[in-house]
Amino acid sequence: MKVFTEERQQAIIKQLNRDGIVKLQELVQTLDCSISTVRRDLQELEDQGKLVRVHGGATQITTLQSEPGVLEKSSKNVQAKQKIAKLAVQQIRADEVIYLDAGTSTEAMIPFMTTLSSVLVVTNGVQLASKLADINVKTYLLGCELKNTTKAIIGADVVETIKNFRFNQAFMGVNGVHPKYGFTTPDPNEAAVKRAVLAQSELGYFLADKSKLNEVSFAKVAELGAGVLLTDEHDKEVLQEFDQTKRIMEAEK
Amino acid sequence: MKVFTEERQQAIIKQLNRDGIVKLQELVQTLDCSISTVRRDLQELEDQGKLVRVHGGATQITTLQSEPGVLEKSSKNVQAKQKIAKLAVQQIRADEVIYLDAGTSTEAMIPFMTTLSSVLVVTNGVQLASKLADINVKTYLLGCELKNTTKAIIGADVVETIKNFRFNQAFMGVNGVHPKYGFTTPDPNEAAVKRAVLAQSELGYFLADKSKLNEVSFAKVAELGAGVLLTDEHDKEVLQEFDQTKRIMEAEK
DNA sequence: ACTTTTATGATTGATTTTGAACGAAATTGG
DNA sequence: CCAATTTCGTTCAAAATCAATCATAAAAGT
């Protein structure tokens, strides 16, 4: 039984969604093709941000705030993240309605938010909502289907829910910032949520440390001009054009 | 049967959430691999902050919210809670839509839910949703204002949201069960949510251990006749009348 | 019909994971 | 307190898996 590339890759995704994990050897049997072919398929799907390859197979993409994200990163990365987070929190004024996207970049903002008064924070991150409640910040957690493995709230419904709100400011993490391809993330669903939020916000901020600059991920969120970039240190050359629009802020060294 | 790293580590976390502790030797048998491999897995998971290694195995990480809840209560109380929880889970059938109220009584049900298939759980408890996602149960988290101290979702909006659903069964904890005053809880908002859920459910269960019987709290949820009482041991005298309605179930001693 | 492109399968050396061995450290029971 | 036992961490070799390359065959374009 011979199948074509597209067909194979769909089968892989399907099996992945069912089991949460796929094994290379099993796929070779199921799809009736060589190891090399399966490897190539997995490689492609990973490039597209549809799965994460692991030794012996692949797993569903774990979008955010699972501990590894926090601890794997080098301490330098963490420092940059914290500086960006501090800068971001400084943009928040009293009595505003804020959207805080799920993710490690935005999660880093929470410790700096203890003194904010009369601010309502809306978020789709379960962990974030929990932490925000801990520091007595008024919090609204968007309700929707909870993705099995990731604890992030994503999907079509949440986009509809977001349309019921109006935010003063929105803070979001992104995986890629590129002069041509704009702001990008690996997961199309997440990108859709971020876009919806952006449309309901007076002003959108994108948090990205130096390593994300000039990078491109899979799913496009918006053009560079759509929001303010908060970063730790930016390459004047690469983002020169964008820089001239004054929509970029750099954390203190 | 061969498994690999990701799968093994997920299984360890799962077992840890269920039992609170895992033993090295047991894992060697369960996972069918060598001691060394299990050691390495535990080491990795500890580095990721997902567990704490102890001599002979590993224990759950002691978070802020789980500790007091578990340790404040007497072990006897916990045992009763678990028995009631087990009884409650036994009422769930395949392909049902279940509502799980926020609270420790309902949270105790989760460890028994690992084998449920095709069940959709709707909840207003952030912790519950998180744990449910961990054991791969399809979960829908109601979105609304987050109550500061309890991490439960309450308020007027959620009542409206609930009206969009239809549950097969609903499980709720209550603080008071009284022949005259019915089921009661301390918080009127919570009571309103429970009432709304009850109205949308084919069948409602109220979980309450012996200490809650014949007690009255502030806000009334419903009359006794409105739901099935799940308890560990009931005083025939006090609830005699209610008992005759056959709407009471007692956990095995 | 011929070349170019693309998809696939096989091969090879590098990398990762795994299981066993052994001395060090911790726990247990007198 | 000490000895016996268990468990721990490290090292090393075997096994599995990976990435890269090459060759073949089908598909597409000229």
mmCIF file of N, CA, C and O in Angstrom, chain B residues 83-141:
data_model
loop_
_atom_site.group_PDB
_atom_site.id
_atom_site.type_symbol
_atom_site.label_atom_id
_atom_site.label_comp_id
_atom_site.label_asym_id
_atom_site.label_seq_id
_atom_site.Cartn_x
_atom_site.Cartn_y
_atom_site.Cartn_z
ATOM 1 N N LYS B 83 -12.577 8.254 49.971
ATOM 2 C CA LYS B 83 -13.603 7.223 49.780
ATOM 3 C C LYS B 83 -14.818 7.797 49.078
ATOM 4 O O LYS B 83 -15.391 7.181 48.178
ATOM 5 N N ILE B 84 -15.209 8.982 49.504
ATOM 6 C CA ILE B 84 -16.346 9.632 48.857
ATOM 7 C C ILE B 84 -16.026 9.911 47.397
ATOM 8 O O ILE B 84 -16.844 9.689 46.501
ATOM 9 N N ALA B 85 -14.792 10.367 47.176
ATOM 10 C CA ALA B 85 -14.376 10.691 45.811
ATOM 11 C C ALA B 85 -14.445 9.458 44.918
ATOM 12 O O ALA B 85 -14.930 9.503 43.789
ATOM 13 N N LYS B 86 -13.969 8.349 45.444
ATOM 14 C CA LYS B 86 -13.980 7.101 44.682
ATOM 15 C C LYS B 86 -15.410 6.713 44.315
ATOM 16 O O LYS B 86 -15.711 6.366 43.173
ATOM 17 N N LEU B 87 -16.262 6.805 45.310
ATOM 18 C CA LEU B 87 -17.680 6.501 45.083
ATOM 19 C C LEU B 87 -18.255 7.392 43.993
ATOM 20 O O LEU B 87 -18.995 6.927 43.110
ATOM 21 N N ALA B 88 -17.883 8.652 44.051
ATOM 22 C CA ALA B 88 -18.409 9.614 43.073
ATOM 23 C C ALA B 88 -17.963 9.246 41.662
ATOM 24 O O ALA B 88 -18.771 9.234 40.730
ATOM 25 N N VAL B 89 -16.686 8.917 41.523
ATOM 26 C CA VAL B 89 -16.157 8.605 40.194
ATOM 27 C C VAL B 89 -16.839 7.360 39.625
ATOM 28 O O VAL B 89 -17.041 7.238 38.418
ATOM 29 N N GLN B 90 -17.213 6.461 40.512
ATOM 30 C CA GLN B 90 -17.876 5.238 40.048
ATOM 31 C C GLN B 90 -19.229 5.524 39.402
ATOM 32 O O GLN B 90 -19.775 4.681 38.690
ATOM 33 N N GLN B 91 -19.759 6.709 39.650
ATOM 34 C CA GLN B 91 -21.050 7.053 39.052
ATOM 35 C C GLN B 91 -20.909 7.516 37.602
ATOM 36 O O GLN B 91 -21.886 7.635 36.876
ATOM 37 N N ILE B 92 -19.669 7.777 37.209
ATOM 38 C CA ILE B 92 -19.452 8.343 35.872
ATOM 39 C C ILE B 92 -19.405 7.230 34.836
ATOM 40 O O ILE B 92 -18.727 6.229 35.023
ATOM 41 N N ARG B 93 -20.144 7.422 33.762
ATOM 42 C CA ARG B 93 -20.134 6.443 32.669
ATOM 43 C C ARG B 93 -19.459 7.051 31.443
ATOM 44 O O ARG B 93 -19.219 8.254 31.380
ATOM 45 N N ALA B 94 -19.165 6.198 30.486
ATOM 46 C CA ALA B 94 -18.446 6.656 29.295
ATOM 47 C C ALA B 94 -19.268 7.665 28.509
ATOM 48 O O ALA B 94 -20.494 7.663 28.563
ATOM 49 N N ASP B 95 -18.591 8.518 27.806
ATOM 50 C CA ASP B 95 -19.205 9.486 26.880
ATOM 51 C C ASP B 95 -20.093 10.518 27.564
ATOM 52 O O ASP B 95 -20.932 11.137 26.915
ATOM 53 N N GLU B 96 -19.918 10.724 28.847
ATOM 54 C CA GLU B 96 -20.732 11.717 29.523
ATOM 55 C C GLU B 96 -20.027 13.065 29.588
ATOM 56 O O GLU B 96 -18.812 13.155 29.475
ATOM 57 N N VAL B 97 -20.834 14.080 29.785
ATOM 58 C CA VAL B 97 -20.299 15.409 30.063
ATOM 59 C C VAL B 97 -20.493 15.674 31.550
ATOM 60 O O VAL B 97 -21.607 15.621 32.059
ATOM 61 N N ILE B 98 -19.398 15.938 32.218
ATOM 62 C CA ILE B 98 -19.410 16.033 33.677
ATOM 63 C C ILE B 98 -19.026 17.435 34.114
ATOM 64 O O ILE B 98 -18.141 18.048 33.529
ATOM 65 N N TYR B 99 -19.697 17.932 35.144
ATOM 66 C CA TYR B 99 -19.246 19.178 35.753
ATOM 67 C C TYR B 99 -18.551 18.865 37.068
ATOM 68 O O TYR B 99 -19.068 18.106 37.884
ATOM 69 N N LEU B 100 -17.383 19.443 37.237
ATOM 70 C CA LEU B 100 -16.627 19.219 38.469
ATOM 71 C C LEU B 100 -16.394 20.569 39.137
ATOM 72 O O LEU B 100 -15.649 21.412 38.640
ATOM 73 N N ASP B 101 -17.048 20.764 40.248
ATOM 74 C CA ASP B 101 -16.961 22.012 40.977
ATOM 75 C C ASP B 101 -15.574 22.196 41.580
ATOM 76 O O ASP B 101 -14.895 21.225 41.883
ATOM 77 N N ALA B 102 -15.143 23.453 41.721
ATOM 78 C CA ALA B 102 -13.867 23.712 42.374
ATOM 79 C C ALA B 102 -13.960 23.355 43.856
ATOM 80 O O ALA B 102 -14.986 23.605 44.488
ATOM 81 N N GLY B 103 -12.912 22.789 44.415
ATOM 82 C CA GLY B 103 -12.913 22.441 45.825
ATOM 83 C C GLY B 103 -12.122 21.183 46.098
ATOM 84 O O GLY B 103 -11.835 20.412 45.181
ATOM 85 N N THR B 104 -11.773 20.986 47.355
ATOM 86 C CA THR B 104 -10.930 19.847 47.682
ATOM 87 C C THR B 104 -11.674 18.522 47.543
ATOM 88 O O THR B 104 -11.076 17.511 47.171
ATOM 89 N N SER B 105 -12.963 18.531 47.826
ATOM 90 C CA SER B 105 -13.720 17.285 47.738
ATOM 91 C C SER B 105 -13.732 16.759 46.306
ATOM 92 O O SER B 105 -13.508 15.574 46.067
ATOM 93 N N THR B 106 -14.002 17.651 45.376
ATOM 94 C CA THR B 106 -14.045 17.231 43.979
ATOM 95 C C THR B 106 -12.642 16.998 43.435
ATOM 96 O O THR B 106 -12.443 16.139 42.589
ATOM 97 N N GLU B 107 -11.680 17.755 43.950
ATOM 98 C CA GLU B 107 -10.300 17.565 43.503
ATOM 99 C C GLU B 107 -9.830 16.155 43.834
ATOM 100 O O GLU B 107 -9.044 15.556 43.100
ATOM 101 N N ALA B 108 -10.320 15.630 44.924
ATOM 102 C CA ALA B 108 -9.929 14.283 45.331
ATOM 103 C C ALA B 108 -10.408 13.229 44.340
ATOM 104 O O ALA B 108 -9.924 12.100 44.330
ATOM 105 N N MET B 109 -11.348 13.589 43.498
ATOM 106 C CA MET B 109 -11.868 12.625 42.524
ATOM 107 C C MET B 109 -10.877 12.364 41.400
ATOM 108 O O MET B 109 -10.878 11.283 40.791
ATOM 109 N N ILE B 110 -10.047 13.348 41.125
ATOM 110 C CA ILE B 110 -9.191 13.288 39.931
ATOM 111 C C ILE B 110 -8.296 12.051 39.878
ATOM 112 O O ILE B 110 -8.222 11.400 38.843
ATOM 113 N N PRO B 111 -7.623 11.697 40.990
ATOM 114 C CA PRO B 111 -6.758 10.519 40.914
ATOM 115 C C PRO B 111 -7.488 9.250 40.469
ATOM 116 O O PRO B 111 -6.881 8.353 39.893
ATOM 117 N N PHE B 112 -8.776 9.192 40.707
ATOM 118 C CA PHE B 112 -9.528 7.992 40.332
ATOM 119 C C PHE B 112 -10.027 8.053 38.891
ATOM 120 O O PHE B 112 -10.661 7.124 38.409
ATOM 121 N N MET B 113 -9.761 9.142 38.228
ATOM 122 C CA MET B 113 -10.349 9.351 36.913
ATOM 123 C C MET B 113 -9.430 8.982 35.756
ATOM 124 O O MET B 113 -9.751 9.236 34.602
ATOM 125 N N THR B 114 -8.308 8.392 36.063
ATOM 126 C CA THR B 114 -7.310 8.150 35.011
ATOM 127 C C THR B 114 -7.808 7.220 33.914
ATOM 128 O O THR B 114 -7.365 7.313 32.784
ATOM 129 N N THR B 115 -8.720 6.328 34.264
ATOM 130 C CA THR B 115 -9.113 5.324 33.272
ATOM 131 C C THR B 115 -10.392 5.679 32.526
ATOM 132 O O THR B 115 -10.850 4.915 31.681
ATOM 133 N N LEU B 116 -10.968 6.821 32.834
ATOM 134 C CA LEU B 116 -12.204 7.203 32.161
ATOM 135 C C LEU B 116 -11.950 7.485 30.687
ATOM 136 O O LEU B 116 -10.981 8.123 30.324
ATOM 137 N N SER B 117 -12.856 7.012 29.866
ATOM 138 C CA SER B 117 -12.663 7.245 28.436
ATOM 139 C C SER B 117 -13.791 8.092 27.883
ATOM 140 O O SER B 117 -14.937 7.980 28.303
ATOM 141 N N SER B 118 -13.434 8.955 26.981
ATOM 142 C CA SER B 118 -14.419 9.766 26.247
ATOM 143 C C SER B 118 -15.299 10.608 27.160
ATOM 144 O O SER B 118 -16.451 10.833 26.877
ATOM 145 N N VAL B 119 -14.765 11.033 28.255
ATOM 146 C CA VAL B 119 -15.537 11.893 29.139
ATOM 147 C C VAL B 119 -15.038 13.330 29.002
ATOM 148 O O VAL B 119 -13.842 13.568 28.956
ATOM 149 N N LEU B 120 -15.963 14.261 28.907
ATOM 150 C CA LEU B 120 -15.584 15.673 28.881
ATOM 151 C C LEU B 120 -15.884 16.272 30.241
ATOM 152 O O LEU B 120 -17.004 16.155 30.742
ATOM 153 N N VAL B 121 -14.887 16.867 30.860
ATOM 154 C CA VAL B 121 -15.070 17.457 32.174
ATOM 155 C C VAL B 121 -15.056 18.977 32.067
ATOM 156 O O VAL B 121 -14.117 19.553 31.529
ATOM 157 N N VAL B 122 -16.092 19.594 32.563
ATOM 158 C CA VAL B 122 -16.147 21.054 32.629
ATOM 159 C C VAL B 122 -15.936 21.448 34.079
ATOM 160 O O VAL B 122 -16.519 20.832 34.976
ATOM 161 N N THR B 123 -15.098 22.428 34.311
ATOM 162 C CA THR B 123 -14.827 22.813 35.695
ATOM 163 C C THR B 123 -14.603 24.312 35.810
ATOM 164 O O THR B 123 -14.292 24.982 34.827
ATOM 165 N N ASN B 124 -14.761 24.828 37.019
ATOM 166 C CA ASN B 124 -14.434 26.220 37.281
ATOM 167 C C ASN B 124 -13.230 26.324 38.203
ATOM 168 O O ASN B 124 -12.929 27.381 38.720
ATOM 169 N N GLY B 125 -12.535 25.200 38.411
ATOM 170 C CA GLY B 125 -11.373 25.194 39.282
ATOM 171 C C GLY B 125 -10.095 25.159 38.465
ATOM 172 O O GLY B 125 -9.885 24.255 37.688
ATOM 173 N N VAL B 126 -9.254 26.151 38.673
ATOM 174 C CA VAL B 126 -8.027 26.226 37.889
ATOM 175 C C VAL B 126 -7.110 25.046 38.187
ATOM 176 O O VAL B 126 -6.572 24.400 37.290
ATOM 177 N N GLN B 127 -6.942 24.761 39.476
ATOM 178 C CA GLN B 127 -6.085 23.635 39.852
ATOM 179 C C GLN B 127 -6.613 22.339 39.265
ATOM 180 O O GLN B 127 -5.860 21.502 38.782
ATOM 181 N N LEU B 128 -7.914 22.174 39.346
ATOM 182 C CA LEU B 128 -8.512 20.944 38.843
ATOM 183 C C LEU B 128 -8.256 20.809 37.356
ATOM 184 O O LEU B 128 -7.886 19.736 36.879
ATOM 185 N N ALA B 129 -8.468 21.883 36.643
ATOM 186 C CA ALA B 129 -8.264 21.841 35.194
ATOM 187 C C ALA B 129 -6.839 21.449 34.880
ATOM 188 O O ALA B 129 -6.581 20.623 33.991
ATOM 189 N N SER B 130 -5.922 22.005 35.618
ATOM 190 C CA SER B 130 -4.513 21.712 35.397
ATOM 191 C C SER B 130 -4.217 20.236 35.624
ATOM 192 O O SER B 130 -3.566 19.577 34.822
ATOM 193 N N LYS B 131 -4.723 19.723 36.730
ATOM 194 C CA LYS B 131 -4.487 18.310 37.043
ATOM 195 C C LYS B 131 -5.174 17.403 36.041
ATOM 196 O O LYS B 131 -4.643 16.358 35.659
ATOM 197 N N LEU B 132 -6.365 17.782 35.634
ATOM 198 C CA LEU B 132 -7.099 16.962 34.674
ATOM 199 C C LEU B 132 -6.344 16.890 33.354
ATOM 200 O O LEU B 132 -6.266 15.830 32.725
ATOM 201 N N ALA B 133 -5.786 18.006 32.971
ATOM 202 C CA ALA B 133 -5.007 18.011 31.735
ATOM 203 C C ALA B 133 -3.817 17.067 31.862
ATOM 204 O O ALA B 133 -3.439 16.393 30.912
ATOM 205 N N ASP B 134 -3.241 17.009 33.054
ATOM 206 C CA ASP B 134 -2.091 16.142 33.285
ATOM 207 C C ASP B 134 -2.417 14.678 33.031
ATOM 208 O O ASP B 134 -1.581 13.928 32.551
ATOM 209 N N ILE B 135 -3.626 14.264 33.387
ATOM 210 C CA ILE B 135 -3.954 12.854 33.212
ATOM 211 C C ILE B 135 -4.724 12.641 31.917
ATOM 212 O O ILE B 135 -5.384 11.630 31.726
ATOM 213 N N ASN B 136 -4.607 13.604 31.024
ATOM 214 C CA ASN B 136 -5.160 13.453 29.680
ATOM 215 C C ASN B 136 -6.677 13.280 29.641
ATOM 216 O O ASN B 136 -7.198 12.527 28.832
ATOM 217 N N VAL B 137 -7.361 13.971 30.523
ATOM 218 C CA VAL B 137 -8.811 13.989 30.450
ATOM 219 C C VAL B 137 -9.217 15.258 29.703
ATOM 220 O O VAL B 137 -8.680 16.325 29.953
ATOM 221 N N LYS B 138 -10.129 15.110 28.797
ATOM 222 C CA LYS B 138 -10.590 16.267 28.013
ATOM 223 C C LYS B 138 -11.252 17.256 28.960
ATOM 224 O O LYS B 138 -12.191 16.908 29.672
ATOM 225 N N THR B 139 -10.774 18.479 28.975
ATOM 226 C CA THR B 139 -11.197 19.429 29.993
ATOM 227 C C THR B 139 -11.609 20.761 29.386
ATOM 228 O O THR B 139 -10.989 21.249 28.455
ATOM 229 N N TYR B 140 -12.651 21.317 29.937
ATOM 230 C CA TYR B 140 -13.069 22.659 29.549
ATOM 231 C C TYR B 140 -13.096 23.509 30.799
ATOM 232 O O TYR B 140 -13.791 23.192 31.756
ATOM 233 N N LEU B 141 -12.312 24.556 30.766
ATOM 234 C CA LEU B 141 -12.233 25.424 31.936
ATOM 235 C C LEU B 141 -13.115 26.644 31.721
ATOM 236 O O LEU B 141 -12.928 27.384 30.769
#
